[in-house]
Each structure stands twice: as structure tokens, then as C-alpha cells.
Coordinates of C-alpha atoms in Angstrom, one line a residue:
X28 CA 103.1 -24.2 -128.6
X29 CA 102.6 -20.4 -127.7
X30 CA 100.9 -19.5 -130.6
X31 CA 98.3 -22.4 -130.5
X32 CA 97.7 -20.9 -127.0
X33 CA 97.1 -17.4 -128.3
X34 CA 94.9 -18.7 -131.3
X35 CA 92.7 -20.7 -128.5
X36 CA 92.2 -17.7 -126.7
X37 CA 91.1 -15.5 -129.7
X38 CA 89.0 -18.0 -130.9
X39 CA 87.2 -18.4 -127.4
X40 CA 86.8 -14.2 -126.9
X41 CA 85.2 -14.3 -130.8
X42 CA 82.9 -17.6 -130.3
X43 CA 81.8 -16.2 -126.9
X44 CA 80.9 -12.8 -128.3
X45 CA 78.9 -14.2 -131.4
X46 CA 77.0 -16.5 -129.1
X47 CA 75.8 -13.9 -126.5
X48 CA 74.5 -11.6 -129.6
X49 CA 72.6 -14.5 -131.1
X50 CA 71.3 -15.8 -127.7
X51 CA 70.2 -12.3 -126.1
X52 CA 68.4 -11.3 -129.5
X53 CA 66.4 -14.9 -129.6
X54 CA 65.8 -15.6 -126.1
X55 CA 64.4 -11.7 -125.7
X56 CA 62.0 -12.1 -129.0
X57 CA 60.8 -15.1 -127.2
X58 CA 60.4 -13.5 -124.1
X59 CA 58.2 -10.8 -125.5
X60 CA 56.2 -13.1 -127.6
X61 CA 55.0 -15.1 -124.1
X62 CA 54.5 -11.9 -122.3
X63 CA 52.3 -10.7 -125.4
X64 CA 50.3 -14.1 -125.3
X65 CA 50.1 -13.7 -121.2
X66 CA 48.6 -10.1 -121.8
X67 CA 45.9 -11.7 -124.4
X68 CA 45.3 -14.4 -121.9
X69 CA 44.8 -12.1 -119.0
X70 CA 42.6 -9.6 -121.0
X71 CA 40.4 -12.8 -122.2
X72 CA 39.9 -13.9 -118.6
X73 CA 39.1 -10.4 -117.3
X74 CA 36.3 -10.0 -120.3
X75 CA 35.0 -13.6 -119.4
X76 CA 34.6 -12.5 -115.9
X77 CA 33.1 -9.5 -116.5
X78 CA 30.2 -10.5 -119.2
X79 CA 29.7 -14.0 -117.0
X80 CA 28.5 -11.4 -114.3
X81 CA 26.5 -9.2 -116.4
X82 CA 23.8 -11.6 -117.1
X83 CA 23.2 -12.3 -113.4
X84 CA 21.4 -9.2 -112.5
X85 CA 18.9 -9.7 -115.5
X86 CA 18.2 -13.1 -114.2
X87 CA 17.9 -12.2 -110.3
X88 CA 15.9 -9.2 -111.1
X89 CA 12.9 -11.7 -112.6
X90 CA 13.2 -14.3 -109.8
X91 CA 9.3 -14.5 -108.3
X92 CA 10.3 -15.1 -105.0
X93 CA 12.4 -11.9 -104.6
X94 CA 9.9 -9.6 -106.5
X95 CA 7.6 -11.1 -103.8
X96 CA 9.4 -10.2 -101.0
X97 CA 9.8 -6.9 -102.4
X98 CA 6.0 -6.4 -102.7
X99 CA 5.3 -8.0 -99.5
X100 CA 8.0 -6.5 -96.8
X101 CA 8.5 -9.9 -96.0
X102 CA 12.4 -10.9 -96.4
X103 CA 12.8 -13.8 -94.0
X104 CA 13.5 -16.0 -97.0
X105 CA 15.5 -13.4 -99.2
X106 CA 18.8 -14.0 -97.7
X107 CA 18.4 -17.6 -98.1
X108 CA 17.5 -17.2 -101.3
X109 CA 20.8 -15.1 -102.4
X110 CA 22.7 -17.8 -100.7
X111 CA 21.4 -20.3 -102.8
X112 CA 22.6 -18.8 -105.8
X113 CA 25.8 -17.4 -104.8
X114 CA 27.9 -20.9 -105.3
X115 CA 26.6 -21.2 -108.7
X116 CA 27.2 -17.9 -109.9
X117 CA 30.1 -17.2 -108.9
X118 CA 30.1 -13.9 -107.5
X119 CA 31.7 -11.9 -104.4
X120 CA 28.3 -11.0 -102.9
X121 CA 24.7 -10.6 -103.8
X122 CA 22.3 -7.8 -102.5
X123 CA 18.9 -6.9 -102.4
X124 CA 17.9 -2.9 -102.0
X125 CA 14.5 -1.8 -101.8
X126 CA 13.2 0.9 -103.3
X127 CA 14.7 3.3 -100.5
X128 CA 18.2 1.7 -100.9
X129 CA 18.3 -0.1 -97.7
X130 CA 19.6 -3.5 -98.0
X131 CA 16.8 -6.0 -97.1
X132 CA 18.9 -9.2 -98.0
X133 CA 22.7 -10.1 -98.5
X134 CA 24.7 -13.2 -98.6
X135 CA 27.2 -11.3 -96.1
X136 CA 24.5 -10.7 -93.1
X137 CA 26.9 -7.9 -91.8
X138 CA 25.5 -5.8 -94.5
X139 CA 21.9 -5.8 -93.8
X140 CA 20.0 -2.6 -93.1
X141 CA 22.9 -0.6 -94.3
X142 CA 21.8 2.6 -96.5
X143 CA 22.6 3.0 -100.3
X144 CA 20.2 5.3 -101.1
X145 CA 22.8 8.1 -102.4
X146 CA 25.5 5.3 -103.8
X147 CA 26.0 5.9 -107.9
X148 CA 25.0 2.1 -108.8
X149 CA 21.4 2.6 -106.9
X150 CA 20.8 5.9 -108.3
X151 CA 21.8 4.7 -111.8
X152 CA 19.8 1.3 -111.8
X153 CA 16.5 3.0 -110.7
X154 CA 16.5 5.7 -113.5
X155 CA 17.8 3.2 -116.0
X156 CA 16.1 0.1 -117.8
X157 CA 19.0 -2.2 -118.2
X158 CA 21.9 -3.3 -116.0
X159 CA 24.2 -0.8 -114.8
X160 CA 27.9 -1.4 -114.2
X161 CA 30.0 0.8 -111.6
X162 CA 33.3 1.1 -110.2
X163 CA 33.5 2.4 -106.4
X164 CA 36.4 2.6 -104.2
X165 CA 35.2 1.6 -100.2
X166 CA 36.7 2.8 -97.6
X167 CA 38.5 -0.1 -97.0
X168 CA 40.7 0.3 -99.9
X169 CA 40.7 -1.2 -103.5
X170 CA 38.1 -0.9 -105.7
X171 CA 34.6 -2.8 -105.8
X172 CA 33.1 -3.8 -109.2
X173 CA 29.3 -4.0 -109.3
X174 CA 26.2 -4.7 -111.6
X175 CA 23.2 -3.3 -110.7
X176 CA 19.5 -3.5 -112.4
X177 CA 16.1 -2.4 -111.3
X178 CA 13.6 -5.2 -110.2
X179 CA 10.2 -4.6 -111.7
X180 CA 6.6 -5.8 -111.0
X181 CA 3.7 -4.3 -113.7
X182 CA 6.0 -1.3 -114.6
X183 CA 6.6 -0.3 -110.9
X184 CA 10.2 -0.2 -109.7
X185 CA 10.2 -2.0 -106.7
X186 CA 14.2 -2.0 -105.6
X187 CA 17.7 -3.0 -107.1
X188 CA 19.6 -6.8 -107.2
X189 CA 23.4 -5.7 -106.9
X190 CA 25.8 -8.2 -107.8
X191 CA 29.6 -7.9 -106.7
X192 CA 32.1 -9.1 -109.2
X193 CA 35.0 -11.0 -108.0
X194 CA 38.2 -9.5 -109.6
X195 CA 40.7 -10.0 -107.1
X196 CA 41.0 -13.6 -107.8
X197 CA 42.1 -12.5 -111.3
X198 CA 44.6 -10.1 -109.2
X199 CA 45.9 -13.2 -107.2
X200 CA 46.5 -15.0 -110.3
X201 CA 48.5 -12.5 -112.1
X202 CA 50.7 -12.0 -109.2
X203 CA 52.5 -15.6 -109.5
X204 CA 53.2 -15.4 -113.3
X205 CA 54.2 -11.7 -114.4
X206 CA 56.4 -9.2 -112.1
X207 CA 53.7 -6.2 -112.2
X208 CA 50.1 -6.2 -114.1
X209 CA 47.7 -3.5 -113.8
X210 CA 44.4 -2.5 -115.1
X211 CA 43.6 1.0 -116.1
X212 CA 40.1 2.6 -116.9
X213 CA 39.3 5.0 -119.7
X214 CA 40.8 7.9 -117.5
X215 CA 43.8 6.2 -117.0
X216 CA 43.1 5.4 -113.4
X217 CA 44.6 1.9 -112.0
X218 CA 41.8 -0.1 -110.7
X219 CA 43.2 -3.5 -110.5
X220 CA 46.7 -4.2 -110.1
X221 CA 49.0 -6.9 -108.6
X222 CA 51.0 -3.6 -106.6
X223 CA 48.4 -2.6 -103.8
X224 CA 50.1 0.7 -103.9
X225 CA 49.2 1.4 -107.3
X226 CA 45.2 1.2 -107.1
X227 CA 43.9 4.9 -107.8
X228 CA 46.7 6.4 -109.4
X229 CA 47.7 6.8 -112.9
X230 CA 50.6 4.9 -114.1
X231 CA 53.4 7.7 -114.2
X232 CA 52.5 8.3 -110.6
X233 CA 52.1 4.8 -109.7
X234 CA 56.0 3.9 -111.0
X235 CA 57.3 6.7 -108.8
X236 CA 55.8 5.4 -105.7
X237 CA 57.2 1.8 -106.4
X238 CA 59.9 1.2 -103.6
X239 CA 63.8 1.2 -104.7
X240 CA 64.8 -2.4 -104.6
X241 CA 62.2 -3.5 -107.2
X242 CA 63.0 -3.8 -110.8
X243 CA 60.1 -1.8 -111.7
X244 CA 61.2 1.3 -110.5
X245 CA 64.7 0.4 -112.1
X246 CA 62.8 0.7 -115.2
X247 CA 61.4 4.0 -115.0
X248 CA 64.7 5.8 -116.1
X249 CA 64.8 3.4 -119.0
X250 CA 61.1 3.2 -120.1
X251 CA 61.1 6.7 -121.9
X252 CA 62.9 5.6 -125.1
X253 CA 63.5 2.0 -125.2
X254 CA 64.2 1.9 -128.9
X255 CA 67.4 3.5 -128.5
X256 CA 69.3 1.1 -126.0
X257 CA 71.3 -1.6 -127.0
X258 CA 69.7 -5.0 -125.9
X259 CA 72.3 -5.6 -123.4
X260 CA 70.6 -2.4 -121.4
X261 CA 67.8 -4.4 -120.7
X262 CA 69.8 -7.0 -119.0
X263 CA 71.6 -5.7 -116.6
X264 CA 68.8 -5.5 -114.2
X265 CA 67.6 -1.5 -115.1
X266 CA 65.1 -2.1 -117.5
X267 CA 61.5 -4.3 -117.6
X268 CA 59.6 -5.1 -120.9
X269 CA 56.2 -3.3 -121.1
X270 CA 53.1 -4.9 -123.0
X271 CA 50.2 -3.0 -123.3
X272 CA 46.8 -4.5 -124.6
X273 CA 43.6 -2.7 -125.4
X274 CA 40.4 -4.4 -123.1
X275 CA 37.4 -3.9 -125.1
X276 CA 35.3 -3.0 -121.9
X277 CA 34.6 0.7 -121.4
X278 CA 37.8 1.7 -122.9
X279 CA 40.1 -0.3 -120.3
X280 CA 43.8 -1.3 -120.8
X281 CA 45.9 -3.8 -119.2
X282 CA 49.3 -3.4 -119.0
X283 CA 52.3 -5.9 -118.1
X284 CA 55.7 -5.6 -116.6
X285 CA 58.0 -8.6 -117.5
X286 CA 62.0 -8.5 -116.2
X287 CA 64.6 -9.7 -118.7
X288 CA 66.2 -12.0 -116.1
X289 CA 64.9 -15.1 -117.3
X290 CA 66.8 -14.1 -120.8
X291 CA 70.1 -13.1 -119.2
X292 CA 69.7 -16.5 -116.9
X293 CA 69.7 -18.6 -120.0
X294 CA 72.4 -16.8 -122.0
X295 CA 74.8 -17.0 -119.1
X296 CA 74.0 -20.6 -118.7
X297 CA 75.2 -21.2 -122.2
X298 CA 77.9 -18.7 -122.4
X299 CA 79.1 -20.7 -119.0
X300 CA 79.5 -23.8 -120.6
X301 CA 81.4 -22.4 -123.5
X302 CA 83.8 -20.8 -121.1
X303 CA 84.1 -23.9 -119.4
X304 CA 85.4 -25.7 -122.3
X305 CA 87.6 -23.3 -123.6
X306 CA 88.8 -22.8 -120.1
X307 CA 89.6 -26.6 -119.7
X308 CA 91.3 -26.5 -123.1
X309 CA 93.4 -23.3 -122.3
X310 CA 94.2 -25.2 -118.8
X311 CA 95.4 -28.1 -120.8
X312 CA 98.1 -26.0 -122.9
X313 CA 99.1 -24.2 -120.1
X314 CA 99.7 -27.3 -118.3
X315 CA 101.9 -28.5 -121.4
X316 CA 103.8 -25.3 -121.3
X317 CA 104.7 -25.4 -117.6
X318 CA 105.7 -28.8 -117.3
X319 CA 108.9 -29.7 -115.6
X320 CA 110.1 -32.4 -113.6
X321 CA 110.6 -30.0 -110.2
X322 CA 107.2 -28.8 -110.0
X323 CA 105.9 -32.2 -110.3
X324 CA 108.1 -33.3 -107.6
X325 CA 106.7 -30.5 -105.6
X326 CA 103.1 -31.4 -105.9
X327 CA 103.6 -34.7 -105.0
X328 CA 105.4 -34.0 -102.1
X329 CA 102.5 -31.4 -100.9
X330 CA 100.2 -33.7 -101.7
X331 CA 101.5 -36.2 -99.9
X332 CA 102.0 -34.1 -97.0
X333 CA 98.3 -33.2 -97.4
X334 CA 97.1 -36.7 -97.6
X335 CA 98.8 -37.5 -93.9
X336 CA 97.2 -34.5 -92.5
X337 CA 93.7 -35.7 -93.2
X338 CA 94.3 -39.3 -92.6
X339 CA 95.0 -37.8 -89.0
X340 CA 92.0 -36.0 -89.1
X341 CA 89.9 -38.7 -90.1
X342 CA 91.3 -40.6 -87.4
X343 CA 90.3 -38.1 -84.9
X344 CA 86.8 -37.9 -86.4
X345 CA 86.2 -41.8 -86.6
X346 CA 86.8 -41.6 -82.6
X347 CA 84.6 -38.8 -82.1
X348 CA 81.9 -40.4 -84.4
X349 CA 82.3 -43.7 -82.0
X350 CA 81.6 -41.7 -79.2
X351 CA 78.6 -39.9 -80.3
X352 CA 77.1 -43.3 -81.7
X353 CA 77.7 -44.4 -78.4
X354 CA 76.1 -41.4 -76.5
X355 CA 73.2 -41.8 -79.4
X356 CA 72.3 -45.2 -78.4
X357 CA 71.8 -44.2 -75.2
X358 CA 69.6 -41.2 -75.8
X359 CA 67.5 -43.3 -77.8
X360 CA 66.6 -45.7 -74.8
X361 CA 65.9 -42.8 -72.9
X362 CA 63.7 -41.0 -75.5
X363 CA 61.8 -44.5 -76.3
X364 CA 60.9 -44.8 -72.6
X365 CA 59.8 -40.9 -72.2
X366 CA 57.8 -41.5 -75.7
X367 CA 55.8 -44.4 -74.0
X368 CA 54.9 -42.2 -70.8
X369 CA 53.8 -39.5 -72.7
X370 CA 51.5 -41.9 -75.1
X371 CA 49.8 -43.4 -72.1
X372 CA 49.7 -40.1 -70.1
X373 CA 47.6 -38.6 -73.6
X374 CA 45.7 -42.0 -73.8
X375 CA 44.3 -41.6 -70.4
X376 CA 43.5 -37.8 -70.9
X377 CA 41.7 -38.8 -73.9
X378 CA 39.7 -41.4 -72.4
X379 CA 38.7 -38.9 -69.6
X380 CA 37.8 -36.3 -71.7
X381 CA 35.5 -38.4 -74.3
X382 CA 33.9 -40.0 -71.7
X383 CA 32.7 -37.1 -69.5
X384 CA 29.9 -36.3 -72.0
X385 CA 28.3 -39.4 -72.1
X386 CA 28.7 -39.6 -68.1
X387 CA 27.0 -36.1 -67.6
X388 CA 24.1 -37.2 -69.7
X389 CA 23.8 -40.5 -67.3
X390 CA 23.6 -38.5 -64.3
X391 CA 21.0 -36.4 -65.5
X392 CA 18.8 -39.3 -66.8
X393 CA 19.2 -41.1 -63.8
X394 CA 17.9 -37.7 -61.6
X395 CA 15.0 -37.7 -64.4
X396 CA 14.2 -41.6 -63.8
X397 CA 14.1 -40.9 -60.1
X398 CA 11.5 -38.5 -60.3
X399 CA 9.7 -40.0 -62.4
X400 CA 9.5 -43.5 -60.2
X401 CA 8.4 -41.2 -57.3
X402 CA 5.7 -39.8 -59.2
X403 CA 4.4 -43.2 -60.2
X404 CA 5.3 -42.8 -64.1
X405 CA 7.6 -46.1 -64.7
X406 CA 6.6 -45.8 -68.3
X407 CA 8.5 -42.7 -68.7
X408 CA 11.1 -43.7 -66.6
X409 CA 12.1 -46.4 -68.9
X410 CA 12.3 -44.2 -71.9
X411 CA 15.2 -42.5 -69.5
X412 CA 16.7 -46.0 -68.7
X413 CA 16.7 -46.8 -72.7
X414 CA 18.8 -43.3 -73.1
X415 CA 21.2 -44.4 -70.3
X416 CA 21.6 -48.0 -72.3
X417 CA 22.2 -46.3 -75.4
X418 CA 24.9 -43.9 -73.7
X419 CA 26.6 -47.2 -72.3
X420 CA 26.9 -48.3 -75.7
X421 CA 28.2 -45.3 -76.9
X422 CA 31.0 -45.3 -74.3
X423 CA 31.8 -48.7 -75.2
X424 CA 32.1 -47.6 -79.0
X425 CA 34.0 -44.2 -77.8
X426 CA 36.4 -46.7 -75.8
X427 CA 36.8 -48.6 -79.0
X428 CA 37.5 -45.5 -81.4
X429 CA 40.2 -44.0 -79.2
X430 CA 42.6 -47.5 -79.9
X431 CA 42.7 -45.6 -83.5
X432 CA 44.7 -42.8 -81.9
X433 CA 47.3 -45.0 -80.7
X434 CA 47.9 -46.8 -84.4
X435 CA 47.2 -46.1 -87.8
X436 CA 45.2 -49.0 -89.2
X437 CA 42.6 -49.3 -92.1
X438 CA 39.4 -48.2 -91.4
X439 CA 35.6 -48.9 -92.8
X440 CA 33.9 -45.8 -93.9
X441 CA 30.4 -45.6 -95.4
X442 CA 28.1 -43.0 -96.5
X443 CA 26.9 -40.9 -93.8
X444 CA 24.0 -38.2 -93.9
X445 CA 25.4 -35.3 -92.0
X446 CA 22.0 -34.0 -90.9
X447 CA 21.2 -37.5 -88.9
X448 CA 24.6 -36.8 -87.1
X449 CA 23.4 -33.0 -86.3
X450 CA 20.2 -34.3 -84.7
X451 CA 21.8 -37.2 -83.0
X452 CA 24.2 -34.9 -81.5
X453 CA 22.0 -32.5 -80.6
X454 CA 19.9 -35.1 -78.6
X455 CA 22.9 -36.0 -76.9
X456 CA 23.3 -32.7 -75.6
X457 CA 19.7 -31.9 -74.8
X458 CA 19.9 -31.9 -71.1
X459 CA 22.9 -29.3 -71.1
X460 CA 21.1 -27.3 -73.7
X461 CA 17.9 -27.3 -71.4
X462 CA 20.0 -26.5 -68.3
X463 CA 21.6 -23.5 -69.4
X464 CA 18.7 -22.0 -71.6
X465 CA 20.7 -21.6 -75.1
X466 CA 18.7 -20.6 -78.1
X467 CA 19.9 -23.1 -81.0
X468 CA 19.3 -21.8 -84.7
X469 CA 19.2 -24.8 -87.4
X470 CA 20.0 -24.0 -90.9
X471 CA 19.7 -27.5 -92.6
X472 CA 19.3 -28.3 -96.4
X473 CA 16.0 -30.4 -97.3
X474 CA 18.1 -32.7 -99.4
X475 CA 20.7 -35.6 -97.6
X476 CA 24.1 -34.0 -97.3
X477 CA 26.5 -37.3 -97.8
X478 CA 30.0 -38.0 -96.8
X479 CA 32.2 -40.7 -96.5
X480 CA 33.3 -41.4 -92.8
X481 CA 32.0 -43.0 -89.4
X482 CA 28.7 -41.8 -88.3
X483 CA 30.1 -42.2 -84.5
X484 CA 33.0 -40.2 -84.8
X485 CA 31.4 -37.4 -86.9
X486 CA 29.0 -36.8 -84.1
X487 CA 31.8 -37.0 -81.9
X488 CA 33.1 -34.2 -83.4
X489 CA 29.8 -32.1 -83.7
X490 CA 29.7 -32.8 -79.8
X491 CA 33.0 -31.4 -79.2
X492 CA 32.0 -28.2 -81.0
X493 CA 28.5 -27.6 -79.2
X494 CA 30.3 -28.1 -76.0
X495 CA 32.9 -25.8 -76.7
X496 CA 30.2 -23.3 -77.8
X497 CA 28.2 -24.0 -74.8
X498 CA 31.2 -23.0 -72.7
X499 CA 32.1 -19.7 -74.6
X500 CA 28.3 -18.3 -74.3
X501 CA 28.3 -18.8 -70.5
X502 CA 28.9 -15.1 -70.0
X503 CA 26.4 -13.9 -72.6
X504 CA 23.4 -12.4 -71.6
X505 CA 21.2 -14.2 -74.3
X506 CA 23.5 -17.1 -75.5
X507 CA 23.0 -18.2 -78.9
X508 CA 24.5 -20.8 -81.1
X509 CA 23.9 -21.2 -85.1
X510 CA 24.4 -24.5 -86.7
X511 CA 24.5 -23.7 -90.6
X512 CA 25.0 -26.7 -93.1
X513 CA 25.5 -26.2 -96.8
X514 CA 26.5 -28.5 -99.4
X515 CA 27.9 -27.5 -103.2
X516 CA 31.1 -29.1 -104.2
X517 CA 32.3 -29.7 -100.4
X518 CA 30.2 -30.2 -97.3
X519 CA 30.6 -26.8 -95.0
X520 CA 29.3 -27.1 -91.3
X521 CA 29.4 -23.7 -89.5
X522 CA 28.8 -23.7 -85.6
X523 CA 29.1 -20.3 -84.5
X524 CA 28.2 -18.6 -80.6
X525 CA 28.1 -15.1 -79.6
X526 CA 30.6 -15.4 -77.0
X527 CA 33.9 -13.3 -76.2
X528 CA 35.9 -15.0 -79.5
X529 CA 39.0 -16.9 -79.4
X530 CA 42.4 -15.2 -78.2
X531 CA 45.0 -17.8 -79.3
X532 CA 44.3 -19.3 -83.0
X533 CA 47.7 -20.6 -83.5
X534 CA 47.6 -22.8 -80.6
X535 CA 43.6 -23.6 -80.9
X536 CA 44.0 -27.4 -82.3
X537 CA 47.2 -28.1 -79.8
X538 CA 46.9 -30.9 -77.8
X539 CA 46.3 -30.0 -73.9
X540 CA 45.8 -26.5 -74.9
X541 CA 42.8 -24.9 -72.7
X542 CA 41.5 -21.8 -71.7
X543 CA 39.1 -23.3 -69.1
X544 CA 39.4 -23.8 -65.2
X545 CA 41.2 -26.8 -63.9
X546 CA 38.9 -29.8 -63.7
X547 CA 36.6 -28.3 -66.3
X548 CA 38.8 -29.8 -69.6
X549 CA 41.9 -31.1 -70.5
X550 CA 42.4 -29.2 -74.1
X551 CA 42.0 -32.4 -76.1
X552 CA 38.5 -32.1 -77.6
X553 CA 39.7 -29.5 -80.6
X554 CA 42.9 -31.7 -81.4
X555 CA 40.7 -35.1 -81.6
X556 CA 38.2 -33.6 -83.5
X557 CA 40.7 -32.4 -86.0
X558 CA 42.5 -35.1 -86.6
X559 CA 38.7 -37.2 -87.1
X560 CA 38.2 -34.8 -89.7
X561 CA 41.4 -35.0 -91.2
X562 CA 40.8 -38.9 -91.4
X563 CA 37.6 -38.5 -93.4
X564 CA 39.7 -36.2 -95.8
X565 CA 38.7 -32.4 -94.7
X566 CA 39.6 -30.0 -92.1
X567 CA 38.7 -28.5 -89.2
X568 CA 39.5 -24.2 -89.2
X569 CA 38.6 -21.6 -86.6
X570 CA 38.1 -17.8 -86.9
X571 CA 36.5 -14.9 -84.9
X572 CA 33.3 -13.3 -86.4
X573 CA 33.2 -10.3 -87.4
X574 CA 30.5 -9.1 -85.2
X575 CA 31.7 -11.1 -81.9
X576 CA 31.7 -14.7 -81.4
X577 CA 33.4 -17.8 -82.7
X578 CA 32.7 -19.5 -85.8
X579 CA 34.3 -23.2 -86.3
X580 CA 33.6 -24.5 -89.5
X581 CA 34.2 -28.6 -90.9
X582 CA 34.5 -29.1 -94.5
X583 CA 34.4 -32.6 -96.1
X584 CA 34.2 -33.8 -99.5
X585 CA 30.4 -34.9 -101.1
X586 CA 29.8 -38.3 -101.2
X587 CA 28.6 -39.3 -104.9
X588 CA 27.7 -42.3 -106.6
X589 CA 30.6 -41.5 -108.7
X590 CA 33.0 -41.9 -105.9
X591 CA 31.3 -45.6 -105.1
X592 CA 31.9 -46.5 -108.7
X593 CA 35.5 -45.5 -108.5
X594 CA 36.1 -47.5 -105.3
X595 CA 34.1 -50.7 -106.8
X596 CA 36.7 -50.4 -109.7
X597 CA 39.7 -50.2 -107.4

């Protein structure tokens, strides 16, 4: 038995050693092949994005509207023209510069009026007759990749069209797959990297800057001569795999770093199974060698004692559990009553909040009708009474819609033109808009923008957003509200004001959160609006605008005939 025990131990050591060597080599080669394939895909995606964007300046430089704007100096429609292209092109931004280098149109309105006379891309583009590519480093950090081309008419240079290439999306996709990826230009300067601190440096300086806990810096000491190291050196967390690929664009290079952690995990998993099997066999042999009657009796006595101890603990736990269950039953009854009271209070607040706007409008129309009757103008007064009747019907519909906040049931949705809902909401808010002298700017598409939802609830959302914008602009000298409706893959409705902005974005959509004075609001408008948009399959977001004020954005799926066919098939 002792000889068999010794032979089993030697056999286990030999098998584990051979398995470790074989699997380590195999999984390492697999990891390297996958890293090279990933690197090739990264290069292909990068070159594809650059080539796709390089054609855009050539097309836009021949656009008749942009050429006409540069000739006439009328740029009122130029920015809207660029915005119509940006979703189809997929570029980060588009800008139109006149021959003096001044930004006269841009998809980012904050950049209008900027001077680029001395910028390299402007100077190179005005001198060349082809598309010019430039890499610039803005003050905000990172790098900006642009294609620029001169806009000509009858041989005269009128300006420059500038297209920014969005390569940051590639960086973000790389960060989720490999440990580190960077792209260096022909001079070895890193211009794209998943490690932000590497940008602008060469590889040697970038690796020195990497923090100590990272696997990348642990690899610094090992990357000088990897071929002289045994395979296990890579698997002790001290080195990573470096794969370099050439980018067929201006002498660029792409380098990826991949750790060997996955190799060690796979090998260790197999070795653990083998060791566990041999351990079980060794335990069986050991038990056979040391089986004695006295040890077995001692074992059973100890086990009996432990079982008695366990039995007493279980009895105590059962008694405690019964006590806890009784307390829990009382707590559940108390919680149910509290929930009913909370639901009743929230429903009352919601009814008060949603009916406040129609009541205010009815009061205004009644005052107008009284004046019209006093001035012997009954026909016009009848129009005011008709509006009051419409508001009464709307109040009844709002009361019916509020029932959906207490229960979730099946709702009948239909295609709704968002443009019509915006016009109805503005008509609803007409008395308040006139009294506050607010400037309303609307930008609506000429074609219908259809979504699947409920027209009344959509108008309710728009009215809540307009009312918040009105409250926010009360302190502004020249109050203004911008309404922008855009349609692409999704519908985007932006309501922007020039008020002081939003202080607490995190709590903005919480029920009963409000910054208004007591009596002016209960804080349910945005919470209700967010719930309605969510029911439509979209989302409601808010942010502070760069130039001041707040921007609320509603995103909803676009309704198409294909959607209707799918619903009919279901």
C-alpha cells in the first residue's frame, strides 16, 4: 500500500507538469492569434472610417446652397443645411468657413463666429486643390482629426468646408476588448489611445507614465527581450503580449497590449481538475492506510456530539424564526396601510398638478369673453366659449388618463404627428406666452414626424416642458424658448430656455421634487412626463446648455409602415 501511494504521487507530479507545459503553449498561441486578428480588425475599422469621411468634403464643396451662401453672404440657412447632413454622414461636426477663416455655419452653434484664419487646416485647404487631412491638438485635450477642402465657384476660392472625423468611438470600442490600444503617427507620437495619459507622447515615454498597479507597467521591464524568457514568465503577471500592425494611412501604426491572464486561468482550470482527481485518489489511499477501529469510534463520537450541538442550534433558530415571522406579519399590515395612504396623496397631488394648467387657461378665456360681451362682440366671445368647452373636455380626458398611474394595463396607441402635438400645446399655452412676452423659436421638419403613442398624453408632456421653460425664464431680461424637432432613426424634440439652468440633475425627475415656491407647483410634472415617455418606448433627459439655460430632450422611436406590418403579423 505504501508503494502504491508513492507511485501515485510521482504519477500525479509528472502528469501535472506535462499538462502545464502543453496547455500553456497551446493557449498562448491561441491568445496571440486572437490578438493579431483583433489588431487587423482595428486597422480595418480605422481605415474605413477615414476613407468614408475623406469623401464628404468633396461632396459638400459642390453643394449649390453652400456656394450660394458664400457668394451672397447670407448664412441664415447654412447651419440648418449642415445639420441635415450630419446624421447621414456620421461625422463628429461640420463647419463652413468663409475666405477670411471665420466660421459662418456649423453643426455646433457655439462655434459660430470663431476665427480659423491661421489654422493649419484652413491655410492648407485654401492653397490646395484637393482634400487636406490634418491632426490638431485642441486646448481641451485629445486630438482632432479633420478633412478640409476649398469651396470654389468659377475658379475663385470662396471658403473652406471642414469635416471632423469621430475616431473617439473607435477608442471606446477598443477599451472594452483589449487591455490597451494606441495609434501612433509617422513620427511615433500617440494620437489615439485607450489610455488618455498616453496621448501626445511616444511609446517609451507613455509606458513610463503608466501607473504601477497596471499590468502594462509590469510589462515594461519584460518587453526588451521577450524571446529569451520562458513561457511562464508571461503568466506571472509581469508581462503582456504586444502586437504591432501597420495602418495604410500616412505611415500610422497600431499597437495592442493583451495580458496572459486568460491563458493562466484556462491552464489553472484544467490543472485544478487533475489535482483534484489525484487528491481524491490520494485521500482514498491515505484513508485505507490509516483505518483503525479506535479512530473510527472517535470519529463517530465527535460526529454525534456535533449533531447534538447542531440540533440545539436549529431549535433556537426555529424559535427565533417564528418570532420574526410574527413581527413580519405585523410590519406587512402596517406597510400596506402606509402604501395606500401614500398612493392616495400622490394621486391627489397629480390631479391638482395636471388640472392647474387648463383651469388657468379657462380663467383667461372667461375674462376675455367678458370683455368681448361688454364691447358688443358676441361672435368673438363665442370663440372663447368654444375654447373653454374644449378645455373642459381636455380636463375630463386628463382625469381619465390619470387612472393609468395607479394601475398598469393595456393601452391603445396610434400613430401621432409630433408637429401637430407641438402646435396644440402652443395653442394651449397661448395666454401665458402672451402675458409673459416670451420669444418662441420653432424649428419643425416639413414632413410629418410620426410616433406611436397617445396624442393627449404627448401634448401633456410638451405642455409640462413649456411650463417649466416659462418658469425658468421669468428672471431673464429677454426670455426665449427654442423648440427643435428632428427626425432620423429616432425622433428628438429639444426644448431649450435661457434661464439659470438646473442645479440638481440627479433628483430632477423624482416625484415631488421642485424648486418653485409653495403653491406654485408640487414637483410632479417632470416625473409624470418621464413616465409617459417611458410608456411610449422612449426616454426624457435633461442637461445644462453650454451657453446657459437648460435643455430637455424627448427621444421616441419613429413609426414606419414596417412597424404596422409587424403589429398586424403578431
